[in-house]
mmCIF file of C-alpha atoms in Angstrom:
data_model
loop_
_atom_site.group_PDB
_atom_site.id
_atom_site.type_symbol
_atom_site.label_atom_id
_atom_site.label_comp_id
_atom_site.label_asym_id
_atom_site.label_seq_id
_atom_site.Cartn_x
_atom_site.Cartn_y
_atom_site.Cartn_z
ATOM 1 C CA MET A 235 5.404 -34.936 8.243
ATOM 2 C CA ASN A 236 7.111 -38.176 9.211
ATOM 3 C CA ILE A 237 10.691 -39.360 8.927
ATOM 4 C CA ASP A 238 10.001 -40.889 5.501
ATOM 5 C CA ASN A 239 11.275 -37.613 4.072
ATOM 6 C CA ILE A 240 14.731 -38.135 5.654
ATOM 7 C CA ILE A 241 16.723 -40.457 3.403
ATOM 8 C CA GLU A 242 20.256 -41.755 2.978
ATOM 9 C CA VAL A 243 21.479 -41.214 -0.576
ATOM 10 C CA THR A 244 24.349 -42.910 -2.419
ATOM 11 C CA GLU A 245 26.044 -42.438 -5.777
ATOM 12 C CA ASP A 246 23.689 -45.081 -7.201
ATOM 13 C CA THR A 247 20.467 -43.541 -5.878
ATOM 14 C CA PHE A 248 21.283 -39.826 -6.188
ATOM 15 C CA ASP A 249 19.703 -39.243 -9.599
ATOM 16 C CA ASN A 250 16.454 -40.907 -8.607
ATOM 17 C CA ASP A 251 16.208 -39.696 -4.999
ATOM 18 C CA VAL A 252 17.473 -36.144 -5.480
ATOM 19 C CA ILE A 253 17.355 -34.998 -9.105
ATOM 20 C CA GLU A 254 14.061 -36.695 -10.042
ATOM 21 C CA ARG A 255 12.274 -36.008 -6.749
ATOM 22 C CA SER A 256 13.277 -32.341 -6.766
ATOM 23 C CA ILE A 257 10.980 -31.828 -9.758
ATOM 24 C CA ASP A 258 8.015 -32.310 -7.385
ATOM 25 C CA ILE A 259 9.393 -31.197 -4.009
ATOM 26 C CA PRO A 260 12.487 -29.305 -2.763
ATOM 27 C CA VAL A 261 15.342 -31.659 -1.813
ATOM 28 C CA ILE A 262 17.991 -30.503 0.676
ATOM 29 C CA VAL A 263 21.212 -32.532 0.441
ATOM 30 C CA ASP A 264 23.423 -32.688 3.535
ATOM 31 C CA PHE A 265 26.995 -33.687 2.634
ATOM 32 C CA TRP A 266 28.399 -34.961 5.932
ATOM 33 C CA ALA A 267 30.793 -37.396 7.593
ATOM 34 C CA PRO A 268 30.401 -39.189 10.933
ATOM 35 C CA TRP A 269 33.826 -38.001 12.184
ATOM 36 C CA SER A 270 33.024 -34.300 11.678
ATOM 37 C CA GLY A 271 32.004 -32.356 14.795
ATOM 38 C CA PRO A 272 30.204 -29.588 12.854
ATOM 39 C CA CYS A 273 28.262 -32.259 10.909
ATOM 40 C CA ARG A 274 27.108 -33.809 14.196
ATOM 41 C CA VAL A 275 25.767 -30.386 15.218
ATOM 42 C CA LEU A 276 24.092 -29.508 11.924
ATOM 43 C CA GLY A 277 22.537 -32.937 11.222
ATOM 44 C CA PRO A 278 20.034 -32.916 14.112
ATOM 45 C CA ILE A 279 18.935 -29.354 13.225
ATOM 46 C CA LEU A 280 18.205 -30.392 9.628
ATOM 47 C CA GLU A 281 16.411 -33.533 10.812
ATOM 48 C CA LYS A 282 14.293 -31.538 13.258
ATOM 49 C CA LEU A 283 13.265 -29.144 10.470
ATOM 50 C CA ALA A 284 12.529 -32.071 8.127
ATOM 51 C CA LYS A 285 9.984 -33.322 10.690
ATOM 52 C CA ASP A 286 8.248 -29.913 10.827
ATOM 53 C CA PRO A 287 4.795 -30.284 9.177
ATOM 54 C CA ASP A 288 5.020 -26.692 7.882
ATOM 55 C CA LEU A 289 8.167 -27.434 5.865
ATOM 56 C CA ASN A 290 7.473 -29.761 2.968
ATOM 57 C CA PHE A 291 10.869 -30.967 1.732
ATOM 58 C CA ILE A 292 13.090 -34.042 1.473
ATOM 59 C CA LEU A 293 16.302 -34.200 3.502
ATOM 60 C CA ALA A 294 18.845 -36.360 1.647
ATOM 61 C CA LYS A 295 21.988 -37.273 3.594
ATOM 62 C CA VAL A 296 25.204 -38.080 1.694
ATOM 63 C CA ASN A 297 28.118 -39.624 3.594
ATOM 64 C CA VAL A 298 31.103 -38.115 1.768
ATOM 65 C CA ASP A 299 33.467 -40.913 2.844
ATOM 66 C CA GLU A 300 31.267 -43.525 1.178
ATOM 67 C CA ASN A 301 30.305 -41.410 -1.871
ATOM 68 C CA PRO A 302 33.419 -39.514 -3.003
ATOM 69 C CA ALA A 303 32.205 -39.137 -6.605
ATOM 70 C CA LEU A 304 29.259 -37.013 -5.432
ATOM 71 C CA SER A 305 31.577 -34.745 -3.450
ATOM 72 C CA ILE A 306 33.685 -34.248 -6.574
ATOM 73 C CA ALA A 307 30.654 -33.711 -8.815
ATOM 74 C CA PHE A 308 29.275 -30.956 -6.569
ATOM 75 C CA GLN A 309 32.683 -29.496 -5.616
ATOM 76 C CA VAL A 310 32.207 -30.178 -1.918
ATOM 77 C CA GLN A 311 35.472 -28.962 -0.394
ATOM 78 C CA SER A 312 34.522 -28.791 3.263
ATOM 79 C CA ILE A 313 31.767 -30.293 5.364
ATOM 80 C CA PRO A 314 29.048 -29.914 6.273
ATOM 81 C CA THR A 315 27.920 -28.588 2.883
ATOM 82 C CA VAL A 316 24.199 -28.241 2.223
ATOM 83 C CA ILE A 317 22.894 -27.958 -1.345
ATOM 84 C CA ALA A 318 19.251 -27.340 -2.256
ATOM 85 C CA PHE A 319 17.752 -28.859 -5.409
ATOM 86 C CA LEU A 320 14.627 -27.691 -7.229
ATOM 87 C CA ASP A 321 13.343 -28.801 -10.630
ATOM 88 C CA GLY A 322 16.315 -31.118 -11.091
ATOM 89 C CA GLU A 323 18.970 -28.460 -10.474
ATOM 90 C CA ALA A 324 21.117 -27.180 -7.605
ATOM 91 C CA VAL A 325 19.694 -23.743 -6.758
ATOM 92 C CA ASP A 326 21.257 -22.700 -3.451
ATOM 93 C CA ASP A 327 23.780 -23.859 -0.858
ATOM 94 C CA PHE A 328 25.642 -23.062 2.334
ATOM 95 C CA VAL A 329 28.745 -24.405 4.052
ATOM 96 C CA GLY A 330 29.238 -24.931 7.782
ATOM 97 C CA ILE A 331 26.849 -24.457 10.685
ATOM 98 C CA LYS A 332 24.090 -21.851 10.786
ATOM 99 C CA PRO A 333 21.529 -21.059 13.494
ATOM 100 C CA GLU A 334 18.274 -22.978 13.174
ATOM 101 C CA SER A 335 16.358 -19.771 12.333
ATOM 102 C CA GLN A 336 18.625 -19.087 9.340
ATOM 103 C CA ILE A 337 18.371 -22.683 8.108
ATOM 104 C CA ARG A 338 14.568 -22.500 8.396
ATOM 105 C CA GLU A 339 14.624 -19.322 6.299
ATOM 106 C CA PHE A 340 16.905 -21.031 3.735
ATOM 107 C CA ILE A 341 14.359 -23.861 3.414
ATOM 108 C CA GLU A 342 11.261 -21.621 3.400
ATOM 109 C CA ASP A 343 12.682 -19.684 0.455
ATOM 110 C CA LEU A 344 12.612 -22.919 -1.582
ATOM 111 C CA ILE A 345 9.057 -23.973 -0.781
ATOM 112 C CA PRO A 346 6.440 -22.587 -3.173
ATOM 113 C CA SER A 347 3.884 -20.353 -1.469
ATOM 114 C CA GLU A 348 0.128 -20.653 -2.022
ATOM 115 C CA VAL A 349 0.232 -17.829 -4.541
ATOM 116 C CA ASP A 350 3.167 -19.470 -6.384
ATOM 117 C CA LEU A 351 1.176 -22.682 -6.754
ATOM 118 C CA ALA A 352 -1.987 -20.865 -7.847
ATOM 119 C CA ILE A 353 -0.220 -18.650 -10.392
ATOM 120 C CA GLY A 354 1.734 -21.658 -11.685
ATOM 121 C CA ASP A 355 -1.477 -23.446 -12.697
ATOM 122 C CA ALA A 356 -2.812 -20.317 -14.400
ATOM 123 C CA ASN A 357 0.490 -19.718 -16.228
ATOM 124 C CA THR A 358 0.393 -23.283 -17.559
ATOM 125 C CA LEU A 359 -3.064 -22.671 -19.034
ATOM 126 C CA LEU A 360 -1.848 -19.429 -20.618
ATOM 127 C CA ALA A 361 1.237 -21.149 -22.069
ATOM 128 C CA ILE A 362 -0.906 -23.773 -23.818
ATOM 129 C CA ARG A 363 -3.334 -21.060 -25.004
ATOM 130 C CA HIS A 364 -6.346 -22.218 -23.044
ATOM 131 C CA TYR A 365 -7.327 -18.583 -22.651
ATOM 132 C CA GLU A 366 -10.804 -18.947 -21.143
ATOM 133 C CA GLN A 367 -9.596 -21.366 -18.458
ATOM 134 C CA ALA A 368 -6.537 -19.165 -17.860
ATOM 135 C CA GLU A 369 -8.805 -16.130 -17.435
ATOM 136 C CA ASP A 370 -10.834 -17.993 -14.789
ATOM 137 C CA ALA A 371 -7.655 -19.163 -13.049
ATOM 138 C CA TYR A 372 -6.157 -15.638 -12.914
ATOM 139 C CA ARG A 373 -9.448 -14.261 -11.574
ATOM 140 C CA ASP A 374 -9.317 -16.924 -8.845
ATOM 141 C CA VAL A 375 -5.745 -15.895 -7.967
ATOM 142 C CA LEU A 376 -6.786 -12.227 -7.762
ATOM 143 C CA SER A 377 -9.800 -13.069 -5.586
ATOM 144 C CA GLN A 378 -7.415 -14.718 -3.098
ATOM 145 C CA PHE A 379 -4.489 -12.316 -3.567
ATOM 146 C CA PRO A 380 -5.894 -8.935 -4.672
ATOM 147 C CA GLY A 381 -3.405 -6.699 -6.465
ATOM 148 C CA TYR A 382 -0.969 -9.521 -7.294
ATOM 149 C CA MET A 383 0.670 -7.945 -10.330
ATOM 150 C CA GLU A 384 1.847 -11.064 -12.143
ATOM 151 C CA ALA A 385 -1.771 -12.266 -12.175
ATOM 152 C CA MET A 386 -3.018 -8.850 -13.350
ATOM 153 C CA VAL A 387 -0.633 -8.549 -16.300
ATOM 154 C CA ASN A 388 -1.225 -12.153 -17.360
ATOM 155 C CA LEU A 389 -4.989 -11.717 -17.024
ATOM 156 C CA GLY A 390 -4.605 -8.690 -19.306
ATOM 157 C CA HIS A 391 -2.760 -10.952 -21.758
ATOM 158 C CA THR A 392 -5.522 -13.593 -21.722
ATOM 159 C CA LEU A 393 -8.214 -10.941 -22.217
ATOM 160 C CA ILE A 394 -6.363 -9.466 -25.212
ATOM 161 C CA ALA A 395 -6.037 -12.961 -26.682
ATOM 162 C CA GLN A 396 -9.840 -13.211 -26.504
ATOM 163 C CA GLY A 397 -10.351 -9.756 -28.031
ATOM 164 C CA LYS A 398 -11.485 -8.183 -24.725
ATOM 165 C CA GLY A 399 -9.218 -5.147 -25.039
ATOM 166 C CA CYS A 400 -11.248 -2.647 -23.010
ATOM 167 C CA GLU A 401 -11.339 -4.948 -19.995
ATOM 168 C CA ALA A 402 -7.622 -5.736 -20.335
ATOM 169 C CA ILE A 403 -6.677 -2.037 -20.180
ATOM 170 C CA GLY A 404 -7.874 -1.707 -16.575
ATOM 171 C CA TYR A 405 -5.734 -4.589 -15.349
ATOM 172 C CA LEU A 406 -2.661 -3.505 -17.310
ATOM 173 C CA GLN A 407 -2.866 0.105 -16.112
ATOM 174 C CA ASP A 408 -2.886 -1.131 -12.506
ATOM 175 C CA CYS A 409 0.521 -2.819 -12.986
ATOM 176 C CA THR A 410 2.871 -0.138 -11.718
ATOM 177 C CA ASP A 411 5.946 -2.006 -10.550
ATOM 178 C CA GLY A 412 9.048 -3.769 -11.863
ATOM 179 C CA LEU A 413 8.990 -6.412 -14.554
ATOM 180 C CA GLU A 414 5.172 -6.597 -14.545
ATOM 181 C CA TYR A 415 5.015 -2.845 -15.316
ATOM 182 C CA THR A 416 7.316 -3.367 -18.321
ATOM 183 C CA LYS A 417 5.201 -6.276 -19.586
ATOM 184 C CA ALA A 418 1.989 -4.297 -19.067
ATOM 185 C CA GLN A 419 3.349 -1.311 -20.993
ATOM 186 C CA ALA A 420 4.232 -3.622 -23.887
ATOM 187 C CA LEU A 421 0.691 -5.074 -23.942
ATOM 188 C CA LEU A 422 -1.261 -1.815 -23.508
ATOM 189 C CA PRO A 423 -1.121 -0.649 -27.163
ATOM 190 C CA LEU A 424 -2.583 -3.998 -28.230
ATOM 191 C CA ALA A 425 -5.296 -3.774 -25.585
ATOM 192 C CA GLU A 426 -6.138 -0.223 -26.732
ATOM 193 C CA TYR A 427 -6.293 -1.368 -30.363
ATOM 194 C CA PHE A 428 -8.736 -4.201 -29.552
ATOM 195 C CA CYS A 429 -10.749 -1.854 -27.359
ATOM 196 C CA LYS A 430 -11.196 0.584 -30.267
ATOM 197 C CA VAL A 431 -12.105 -2.257 -32.634
ATOM 198 C CA ASP A 432 -14.580 -3.564 -30.079
ATOM 199 C CA THR A 433 -16.296 -0.219 -29.585
ATOM 200 C CA VAL A 434 -16.558 0.763 -33.258
#
């Protein structure tokens, strides 16, 4: 990662550099001022993390003295204020100085993991009803991340959509936790119905 992902942002460029770019990559906005001691401490920590090849994000720096409208828009009442943007929206923030380890954790929570990226592609195929491709994609996810329940329940869904009820039952019955369990329980009667139809 090079310093191309550390940018100065103004009121004129904010929509393009922060809102639009956050659809593809997390953008961390540092609201700062050159006269602020805490800002002079936090800035170098953020810049160091932005140069870390393991952390794929944009650091956007907003000088509050030069861009007062942005401070008002995002209710920045004290500095430094750090706001994280994902998918065009502010999703998390903190005010003041934090240890580098905590800031790293704050950033890592925003960056999609390998499984997030893999399941995202499969979910897109399911949403547009490309069931055979979705089935293959969910099987790929489960080969890399065995027991990943979101993939199991959604694979069950794609199998039901293709009339493969008996096969779907196994995946749905293995979903035993949280929201995925609830979804699986809702799909099981349908899977059992198609299984009976299939075996008649």
